[in-house]
Amino acid sequence: MDPPRDMPTVAFTRQDGSRYTLGPAEGRPLVVFFGYTHCPDVCPTTLADWKRAKAELGDKAARVRWVFVTVDPDRDSVSVAERYARQYDSTFVGLSGDAPTTAKVMEAYGVAAAREDGTPGSGYLVSHSSQVFLLDGAGKLVALYPFGTRWEALAADLAQLL
Amino acid sequence: MLMRPFRVLAAGAAIAVLAAACAPTETPQGRAVTAAWARAADSGATGGAYLTIVNHDSATVDLVSVATALAASAEVHESMQHDGMSHMMPRTSVSIGARDSLVMAPGGLHVMLNQLTRALAAGDSVPLTVRFSNGDSVLVRVPVRAP
């Protein structure tokens, strides 16, 4: 991303009542993905890739904020989103906003999502933007990774930021 | 950033590693599930699994359904990427040509396990019945991998 782009700050409420802010945090890069927990393929693949990238980075990865944001808050409660992200790594953060917060963060990141017909078994499906966003500690968007990008690319870029 | 070939390479590596963990299961007509793995997932959540099915027969056959007692329902779906968006659609039938194979992999064809009846953890296995259009079926024990 050249030049890096300033991103709006968006705050979420977590299950314990605390606030989690997607925004600048000195020295702490932010990795963000938008998906939904009923997603059996693309979202798990992305979070599993983050787990590999985190392992590759070793101790330095402790400074990275890894955040999954649901685009399906009607089905993904705050606790469901948190638990979903934690399945992959105890430090991964899962966020579910109320409708205005979800709309705000999707607009801020230019993320789209749309319900599509599923089956009686699956319920509705959700098409959604599938890039991973990388922000530096100053809260500037520095890279976008389309789905399918090797996780090593994210790890290498993070290593440069840390 | 390097792009997509990873998906194929990763799938290939996973299949190589897991081939030994999932003994081939073959129908009398020579349709075999030669590799399979499922993701760890919470009880009540949505799970995912990936199969490689080889058709040793001289006739094309369709994969028509999958079923397991560990989920309220199981379906074959396909993910697609278009203009930066991920889309997914149910596939009620997937053709496997004569002496060809069907390789499910992340970002493409996969098995969707709806409303898991119990949590799937690494080391577990999912009994999955795979049915074909000629009426044959095979029962596969799909090993669960850590996320």
mmCIF file of C-alpha atoms in Angstrom:
data_model
loop_
_atom_site.group_PDB
_atom_site.id
_atom_site.type_symbol
_atom_site.label_atom_id
_atom_site.label_comp_id
_atom_site.label_asym_id
_atom_site.label_seq_id
_atom_site.Cartn_x
_atom_site.Cartn_y
_atom_site.Cartn_z
ATOM 1 C CA MET A 1 0.000 0.000 0.000
ATOM 2 C CA ASP A 2 1.832 3.095 -1.172
ATOM 3 C CA PRO A 3 1.336 5.494 0.449
ATOM 4 C CA PRO A 4 -0.033 3.914 3.644
ATOM 5 C CA ARG A 5 -3.624 4.973 4.210
ATOM 6 C CA ASP A 6 -5.063 6.304 7.444
ATOM 7 C CA MET A 7 -7.910 4.138 8.711
ATOM 8 C CA PRO A 8 -10.760 5.274 10.937
ATOM 9 C CA THR A 9 -10.795 4.013 14.505
ATOM 10 C CA VAL A 10 -13.712 1.751 15.415
ATOM 11 C CA ALA A 11 -14.497 0.522 18.923
ATOM 12 C CA PHE A 12 -16.254 -2.720 19.891
ATOM 13 C CA THR A 13 -17.629 -4.004 23.188
ATOM 14 C CA ARG A 14 -16.342 -7.379 24.309
ATOM 15 C CA GLN A 15 -18.096 -10.084 26.301
ATOM 16 C CA ASP A 16 -16.553 -8.880 29.572
ATOM 17 C CA GLY A 17 -17.777 -5.361 28.913
ATOM 18 C CA SER A 18 -14.375 -3.973 27.991
ATOM 19 C CA ARG A 19 -13.812 -1.952 24.830
ATOM 20 C CA TYR A 20 -11.602 -3.165 21.995
ATOM 21 C CA THR A 21 -10.464 -0.517 19.571
ATOM 22 C CA LEU A 22 -9.383 -1.107 16.005
ATOM 23 C CA GLY A 23 -6.996 1.796 15.704
ATOM 24 C CA PRO A 24 -3.434 2.905 16.339
ATOM 25 C CA ALA A 25 -1.404 1.210 19.081
ATOM 26 C CA GLU A 26 2.253 2.172 19.226
ATOM 27 C CA GLY A 27 4.478 -0.662 18.067
ATOM 28 C CA ARG A 28 1.592 -3.077 17.642
ATOM 29 C CA PRO A 29 0.627 -3.954 14.058
ATOM 30 C CA LEU A 30 -2.972 -4.968 13.453
ATOM 31 C CA VAL A 31 -4.055 -7.874 11.247
ATOM 32 C CA VAL A 32 -7.777 -7.886 10.445
ATOM 33 C CA PHE A 33 -10.120 -10.234 8.592
ATOM 34 C CA PHE A 34 -13.872 -9.998 8.096
ATOM 35 C CA GLY A 35 -15.866 -13.220 7.929
ATOM 36 C CA TYR A 36 -18.503 -15.269 9.730
ATOM 37 C CA THR A 37 -18.346 -18.273 11.998
ATOM 38 C CA HIS A 38 -20.684 -20.453 9.919
ATOM 39 C CA CYS A 39 -18.071 -20.261 7.167
ATOM 40 C CA PRO A 40 -16.506 -23.724 6.876
ATOM 41 C CA ASP A 41 -13.736 -22.961 4.424
ATOM 42 C CA VAL A 42 -12.357 -19.506 3.652
ATOM 43 C CA CYS A 43 -12.523 -18.069 7.178
ATOM 44 C CA PRO A 44 -10.970 -21.100 8.911
ATOM 45 C CA THR A 45 -8.300 -21.245 6.222
ATOM 46 C CA THR A 46 -7.415 -17.615 6.850
ATOM 47 C CA LEU A 47 -7.227 -17.975 10.632
ATOM 48 C CA ALA A 48 -5.228 -21.178 10.309
ATOM 49 C CA ASP A 49 -2.789 -19.259 8.098
ATOM 50 C CA TRP A 50 -2.493 -16.577 10.788
ATOM 51 C CA LYS A 51 -1.593 -19.278 13.261
ATOM 52 C CA ARG A 52 1.238 -20.378 11.003
ATOM 53 C CA ALA A 53 2.412 -16.799 10.486
ATOM 54 C CA LYS A 54 2.370 -16.200 14.232
ATOM 55 C CA ALA A 55 4.421 -19.335 14.853
ATOM 56 C CA GLU A 56 6.908 -18.246 12.216
ATOM 57 C CA LEU A 57 7.384 -14.881 13.935
ATOM 58 C CA GLY A 58 8.143 -16.416 17.319
ATOM 59 C CA ASP A 59 8.189 -14.186 20.378
ATOM 60 C CA LYS A 60 7.887 -11.019 18.296
ATOM 61 C CA ALA A 61 4.354 -12.058 17.333
ATOM 62 C CA ALA A 62 3.180 -11.177 20.840
ATOM 63 C CA ARG A 63 3.048 -7.546 19.704
ATOM 64 C CA VAL A 64 0.721 -8.294 16.795
ATOM 65 C CA ARG A 65 -3.021 -7.798 17.198
ATOM 66 C CA TRP A 66 -4.856 -10.528 15.273
ATOM 67 C CA VAL A 67 -8.528 -9.644 14.889
ATOM 68 C CA PHE A 68 -11.462 -11.462 13.295
ATOM 69 C CA VAL A 69 -14.558 -9.301 12.807
ATOM 70 C CA THR A 70 -17.854 -10.958 11.979
ATOM 71 C CA VAL A 71 -19.992 -9.600 9.148
ATOM 72 C CA ASP A 72 -22.845 -11.783 10.443
ATOM 73 C CA PRO A 73 -23.597 -10.316 13.878
ATOM 74 C CA ASP A 74 -27.165 -11.649 13.774
ATOM 75 C CA ARG A 75 -25.838 -15.187 14.211
ATOM 76 C CA ASP A 76 -22.434 -14.450 15.691
ATOM 77 C CA SER A 77 -22.877 -13.030 19.161
ATOM 78 C CA VAL A 78 -19.952 -11.366 20.898
ATOM 79 C CA SER A 79 -19.160 -14.568 22.793
ATOM 80 C CA VAL A 80 -19.438 -16.742 19.679
ATOM 81 C CA ALA A 81 -17.051 -14.485 17.757
ATOM 82 C CA GLU A 82 -14.585 -14.422 20.647
ATOM 83 C CA ARG A 83 -14.641 -18.178 21.078
ATOM 84 C CA TYR A 84 -14.302 -18.755 17.341
ATOM 85 C CA ALA A 85 -11.109 -16.715 17.101
ATOM 86 C CA ARG A 86 -9.661 -18.239 20.267
ATOM 87 C CA GLN A 87 -9.997 -21.725 18.790
ATOM 88 C CA TYR A 88 -7.089 -20.908 16.555
ATOM 89 C CA ASP A 89 -4.907 -19.114 19.072
ATOM 90 C CA SER A 90 -5.617 -17.866 22.549
ATOM 91 C CA THR A 91 -4.438 -14.389 21.559
ATOM 92 C CA PHE A 92 -6.669 -14.062 18.490
ATOM 93 C CA VAL A 93 -9.495 -11.617 19.064
ATOM 94 C CA GLY A 94 -12.998 -12.179 17.712
ATOM 95 C CA LEU A 95 -15.300 -9.174 17.516
ATOM 96 C CA SER A 96 -19.003 -8.817 16.891
ATOM 97 C CA GLY A 97 -20.478 -5.351 16.781
ATOM 98 C CA ASP A 98 -24.025 -4.121 16.949
ATOM 99 C CA ALA A 99 -25.551 -3.133 13.616
ATOM 100 C CA PRO A 100 -24.211 0.462 13.575
ATOM 101 C CA THR A 101 -20.726 -0.656 14.625
ATOM 102 C CA THR A 102 -20.670 -3.409 12.016
ATOM 103 C CA ALA A 103 -21.789 -0.987 9.314
ATOM 104 C CA LYS A 104 -19.190 1.550 10.440
ATOM 105 C CA VAL A 105 -16.273 -0.862 10.414
ATOM 106 C CA MET A 106 -17.276 -2.361 7.074
ATOM 107 C CA GLU A 107 -17.491 1.093 5.531
ATOM 108 C CA ALA A 108 -14.170 2.095 7.074
ATOM 109 C CA TYR A 109 -12.413 -0.911 5.591
ATOM 110 C CA GLY A 110 -14.387 -1.002 2.343
ATOM 111 C CA VAL A 111 -15.730 -4.438 3.173
ATOM 112 C CA ALA A 112 -18.865 -5.842 1.550
ATOM 113 C CA ALA A 113 -21.078 -8.730 2.653
ATOM 114 C CA ALA A 114 -24.321 -10.170 1.344
ATOM 115 C CA ARG A 115 -26.584 -12.982 2.426
ATOM 116 C CA GLU A 116 -27.130 -15.705 -0.125
ATOM 117 C CA ASP A 117 -29.435 -18.675 -0.221
ATOM 118 C CA GLY A 118 -28.111 -21.776 1.443
ATOM 119 C CA THR A 119 -29.935 -24.982 2.283
ATOM 120 C CA PRO A 120 -32.259 -25.830 5.168
ATOM 121 C CA GLY A 121 -29.241 -27.418 6.796
ATOM 122 C CA SER A 122 -26.738 -24.633 6.314
ATOM 123 C CA GLY A 123 -29.058 -21.685 6.695
ATOM 124 C CA TYR A 124 -28.156 -18.604 4.727
ATOM 125 C CA LEU A 125 -24.624 -18.240 3.409
ATOM 126 C CA VAL A 126 -22.692 -15.001 3.434
ATOM 127 C CA SER A 127 -20.560 -13.697 0.593
ATOM 128 C CA HIS A 128 -17.947 -11.375 1.980
ATOM 129 C CA SER A 129 -14.763 -9.524 1.208
ATOM 130 C CA SER A 130 -11.969 -11.964 1.824
ATOM 131 C CA GLN A 131 -8.803 -9.864 2.037
ATOM 132 C CA VAL A 132 -6.620 -9.693 5.096
ATOM 133 C CA PHE A 133 -5.772 -6.126 6.152
ATOM 134 C CA LEU A 134 -2.435 -5.185 7.710
ATOM 135 C CA LEU A 135 -2.191 -1.902 9.622
ATOM 136 C CA ASP A 136 0.953 -0.599 11.226
ATOM 137 C CA GLY A 137 1.119 0.618 14.801
ATOM 138 C CA ALA A 138 0.187 4.103 13.636
ATOM 139 C CA GLY A 139 -3.114 2.751 12.379
ATOM 140 C CA LYS A 140 -2.227 3.103 8.717
ATOM 141 C CA LEU A 141 -3.201 0.436 6.209
ATOM 142 C CA VAL A 142 0.069 -0.836 4.774
ATOM 143 C CA ALA A 143 -0.938 -4.023 2.924
ATOM 144 C CA LEU A 144 -3.883 -6.064 1.665
ATOM 145 C CA TYR A 145 -3.668 -9.791 1.069
ATOM 146 C CA PRO A 146 -6.235 -11.390 -1.235
ATOM 147 C CA PHE A 147 -7.505 -14.794 -0.121
ATOM 148 C CA GLY A 148 -5.013 -17.405 -1.198
ATOM 149 C CA THR A 149 -1.936 -15.286 -0.580
ATOM 150 C CA ARG A 150 0.772 -17.380 1.018
ATOM 151 C CA TRP A 151 0.876 -16.881 4.782
ATOM 152 C CA GLU A 152 4.621 -16.418 4.495
ATOM 153 C CA ALA A 153 3.997 -13.068 2.783
ATOM 154 C CA LEU A 154 2.076 -11.791 5.800
ATOM 155 C CA ALA A 155 4.717 -13.134 8.166
ATOM 156 C CA ALA A 156 7.482 -11.429 6.186
ATOM 157 C CA ASP A 157 5.682 -8.088 6.155
ATOM 158 C CA LEU A 158 4.935 -8.316 9.863
ATOM 159 C CA ALA A 159 8.575 -9.111 10.579
ATOM 160 C CA GLN A 160 9.483 -5.814 8.937
ATOM 161 C CA LEU A 161 7.000 -3.911 11.084
ATOM 162 C CA LEU A 162 8.106 -5.494 14.366
ATOM 163 C CA MET B 1 2.808 -11.006 -2.527
ATOM 164 C CA LEU B 2 2.798 -14.412 -4.069
ATOM 165 C CA MET B 3 -0.497 -15.701 -5.319
ATOM 166 C CA ARG B 4 -2.606 -18.769 -5.625
ATOM 167 C CA PRO B 5 -0.397 -21.744 -6.501
ATOM 168 C CA PHE B 6 -0.126 -22.170 -2.742
ATOM 169 C CA ARG B 7 -3.583 -23.628 -2.537
ATOM 170 C CA VAL B 8 -2.690 -26.538 -4.766
ATOM 171 C CA LEU B 9 0.697 -27.053 -3.148
ATOM 172 C CA ALA B 10 -0.741 -26.923 0.345
ATOM 173 C CA ALA B 11 -3.467 -29.356 -0.558
ATOM 174 C CA GLY B 12 -0.909 -31.675 -2.045
ATOM 175 C CA ALA B 13 1.245 -31.532 1.049
ATOM 176 C CA ALA B 14 -1.715 -32.122 3.312
ATOM 177 C CA ILE B 15 -2.807 -35.067 1.251
ATOM 178 C CA ALA B 16 0.667 -36.571 1.350
ATOM 179 C CA VAL B 17 0.845 -36.248 5.114
ATOM 180 C CA LEU B 18 -2.627 -37.514 5.743
ATOM 181 C CA ALA B 19 -2.756 -40.317 3.225
ATOM 182 C CA ALA B 20 -1.316 -42.659 5.783
ATOM 183 C CA ALA B 21 -3.761 -41.527 8.438
ATOM 184 C CA CYS B 22 -6.794 -42.283 6.290
ATOM 185 C CA ALA B 23 -6.766 -45.772 4.894
ATOM 186 C CA PRO B 24 -8.200 -45.945 1.382
ATOM 187 C CA THR B 25 -11.800 -47.031 1.287
ATOM 188 C CA GLU B 26 -13.074 -48.281 -2.023
ATOM 189 C CA THR B 27 -16.396 -49.289 -3.500
ATOM 190 C CA PRO B 28 -16.677 -52.515 -5.507
ATOM 191 C CA GLN B 29 -16.683 -50.352 -8.638
ATOM 192 C CA GLY B 30 -13.386 -48.739 -7.708
ATOM 193 C CA ARG B 31 -14.323 -45.380 -6.246
ATOM 194 C CA ALA B 32 -11.901 -44.716 -3.430
ATOM 195 C CA VAL B 33 -11.498 -42.011 -0.822
ATOM 196 C CA THR B 34 -7.727 -41.833 -0.685
ATOM 197 C CA ALA B 35 -7.251 -38.857 1.640
ATOM 198 C CA ALA B 36 -9.415 -36.884 4.010
ATOM 199 C CA TRP B 37 -9.170 -34.429 6.869
ATOM 200 C CA ALA B 38 -11.523 -32.298 8.903
ATOM 201 C CA ARG B 39 -10.972 -29.115 10.875
ATOM 202 C CA ALA B 40 -11.285 -28.938 14.620
ATOM 203 C CA ALA B 41 -14.458 -27.078 15.612
ATOM 204 C CA ASP B 42 -16.769 -26.444 18.554
ATOM 205 C CA SER B 43 -19.906 -28.397 19.323
ATOM 206 C CA GLY B 44 -22.865 -26.726 17.615
ATOM 207 C CA ALA B 45 -20.567 -24.880 15.237
ATOM 208 C CA THR B 46 -19.990 -25.387 11.543
ATOM 209 C CA GLY B 47 -17.225 -27.789 10.590
ATOM 210 C CA GLY B 48 -15.375 -28.400 7.369
ATOM 211 C CA ALA B 49 -13.758 -31.424 5.781
ATOM 212 C CA TYR B 50 -11.835 -32.165 2.617
ATOM 213 C CA LEU B 51 -11.764 -35.416 0.654
ATOM 214 C CA THR B 52 -9.841 -36.791 -2.260
ATOM 215 C CA ILE B 53 -11.925 -39.268 -4.231
ATOM 216 C CA VAL B 54 -10.368 -41.348 -6.975
ATOM 217 C CA ASN B 55 -12.517 -42.979 -9.642
ATOM 218 C CA HIS B 56 -10.622 -46.031 -10.890
ATOM 219 C CA ASP B 57 -13.600 -47.102 -12.993
ATOM 220 C CA SER B 58 -14.077 -46.574 -16.724
ATOM 221 C CA ALA B 59 -17.397 -44.827 -16.127
ATOM 222 C CA THR B 60 -18.024 -41.330 -14.856
ATOM 223 C CA VAL B 61 -19.753 -41.155 -11.502
ATOM 224 C CA ASP B 62 -21.240 -38.319 -9.475
ATOM 225 C CA LEU B 63 -20.633 -37.625 -5.822
ATOM 226 C CA VAL B 64 -24.216 -37.038 -4.703
ATOM 227 C CA SER B 65 -24.184 -36.791 -0.926
ATOM 228 C CA VAL B 66 -22.231 -36.984 2.289
ATOM 229 C CA ALA B 67 -23.617 -37.770 5.724
ATOM 230 C CA THR B 68 -22.386 -38.091 9.284
ATOM 231 C CA ALA B 69 -23.987 -38.700 12.649
ATOM 232 C CA LEU B 70 -21.773 -35.993 14.133
ATOM 233 C CA ALA B 71 -23.601 -33.126 12.431
ATOM 234 C CA ALA B 72 -27.218 -32.168 11.863
ATOM 235 C CA SER B 73 -26.446 -32.304 8.159
ATOM 236 C CA ALA B 74 -23.491 -32.530 5.821
ATOM 237 C CA GLU B 75 -23.271 -31.004 2.379
ATOM 238 C CA VAL B 76 -20.764 -30.481 -0.382
ATOM 239 C CA HIS B 77 -20.140 -26.795 -1.037
ATOM 240 C CA GLU B 78 -17.764 -24.848 -3.228
ATOM 241 C CA SER B 79 -16.024 -21.585 -2.410
ATOM 242 C CA MET B 80 -15.176 -19.163 -5.173
ATOM 243 C CA GLN B 81 -13.361 -15.852 -5.246
ATOM 244 C CA HIS B 82 -14.623 -13.020 -7.406
ATOM 245 C CA ASP B 83 -13.528 -9.380 -7.264
ATOM 246 C CA GLY B 84 -12.130 -9.761 -3.770
ATOM 247 C CA MET B 85 -15.306 -11.419 -2.504
ATOM 248 C CA SER B 86 -15.608 -14.964 -1.252
ATOM 249 C CA HIS B 87 -18.764 -16.748 -2.380
ATOM 250 C CA MET B 88 -19.949 -20.205 -1.466
ATOM 251 C CA MET B 89 -22.622 -22.373 -3.023
ATOM 252 C CA PRO B 90 -24.044 -25.827 -2.324
ATOM 253 C CA ARG B 91 -23.167 -28.517 -4.868
ATOM 254 C CA THR B 92 -25.813 -31.200 -5.038
ATOM 255 C CA SER B 93 -23.719 -33.271 -7.414
ATOM 256 C CA VAL B 94 -20.077 -33.274 -8.455
ATOM 257 C CA SER B 95 -19.002 -35.340 -11.441
ATOM 258 C CA ILE B 96 -15.841 -37.454 -11.288
ATOM 259 C CA GLY B 97 -14.667 -38.531 -14.718
ATOM 260 C CA ALA B 98 -13.494 -42.008 -15.643
ATOM 261 C CA ARG B 99 -10.079 -42.704 -14.134
ATOM 262 C CA ASP B 100 -10.040 -39.200 -12.748
ATOM 263 C CA SER B 101 -10.090 -37.812 -9.238
ATOM 264 C CA LEU B 102 -11.856 -35.141 -7.240
ATOM 265 C CA VAL B 103 -9.578 -33.210 -4.913
ATOM 266 C CA MET B 104 -11.257 -31.008 -2.322
ATOM 267 C CA ALA B 105 -9.040 -28.270 -0.927
ATOM 268 C CA PRO B 106 -9.285 -25.031 1.049
ATOM 269 C CA GLY B 107 -10.753 -22.279 -1.086
ATOM 270 C CA GLY B 108 -12.624 -24.706 -3.341
ATOM 271 C CA LEU B 109 -14.775 -27.789 -2.901
ATOM 272 C CA HIS B 110 -15.306 -28.873 0.679
ATOM 273 C CA VAL B 111 -17.699 -30.709 2.954
ATOM 274 C CA MET B 112 -19.738 -28.431 5.211
ATOM 275 C CA LEU B 113 -20.734 -30.019 8.529
ATOM 276 C CA ASN B 114 -23.728 -28.136 9.897
ATOM 277 C CA GLN B 115 -24.402 -27.926 13.640
ATOM 278 C CA LEU B 116 -21.850 -30.371 14.933
ATOM 279 C CA THR B 117 -23.344 -32.594 17.610
ATOM 280 C CA ARG B 118 -20.064 -32.563 19.508
ATOM 281 C CA ALA B 119 -16.770 -30.741 19.410
ATOM 282 C CA LEU B 120 -14.159 -32.016 17.004
ATOM 283 C CA ALA B 121 -10.639 -31.986 18.387
ATOM 284 C CA ALA B 122 -7.346 -32.953 16.808
ATOM 285 C CA GLY B 123 -7.025 -36.702 16.971
ATOM 286 C CA ASP B 124 -10.774 -37.334 16.692
ATOM 287 C CA SER B 125 -12.278 -38.785 13.561
ATOM 288 C CA VAL B 126 -15.540 -38.094 11.790
ATOM 289 C CA PRO B 127 -17.395 -41.080 10.327
ATOM 290 C CA LEU B 128 -18.550 -39.842 6.943
ATOM 291 C CA THR B 129 -20.650 -41.754 4.453
ATOM 292 C CA VAL B 130 -19.955 -40.764 0.858
ATOM 293 C CA ARG B 131 -22.610 -41.690 -1.681
ATOM 294 C CA PHE B 132 -22.306 -41.947 -5.445
ATOM 295 C CA SER B 133 -24.826 -41.725 -8.258
ATOM 296 C CA ASN B 134 -24.589 -45.437 -9.018
ATOM 297 C CA GLY B 135 -25.932 -46.199 -5.557
ATOM 298 C CA ASP B 136 -22.614 -47.172 -4.020
ATOM 299 C CA SER B 137 -21.336 -45.644 -0.849
ATOM 300 C CA VAL B 138 -18.231 -45.771 1.297
ATOM 301 C CA LEU B 139 -17.762 -45.025 4.977
ATOM 302 C CA VAL B 140 -14.661 -43.003 5.710
ATOM 303 C CA ARG B 141 -13.177 -42.122 9.083
ATOM 304 C CA VAL B 142 -12.006 -38.588 8.537
ATOM 305 C CA PRO B 143 -9.169 -37.570 10.899
ATOM 306 C CA VAL B 144 -9.528 -34.200 12.612
ATOM 307 C CA ARG B 145 -6.598 -31.797 12.434
ATOM 308 C CA ALA B 146 -5.815 -28.903 14.732
ATOM 309 C CA PRO B 147 -7.132 -25.660 13.251
#
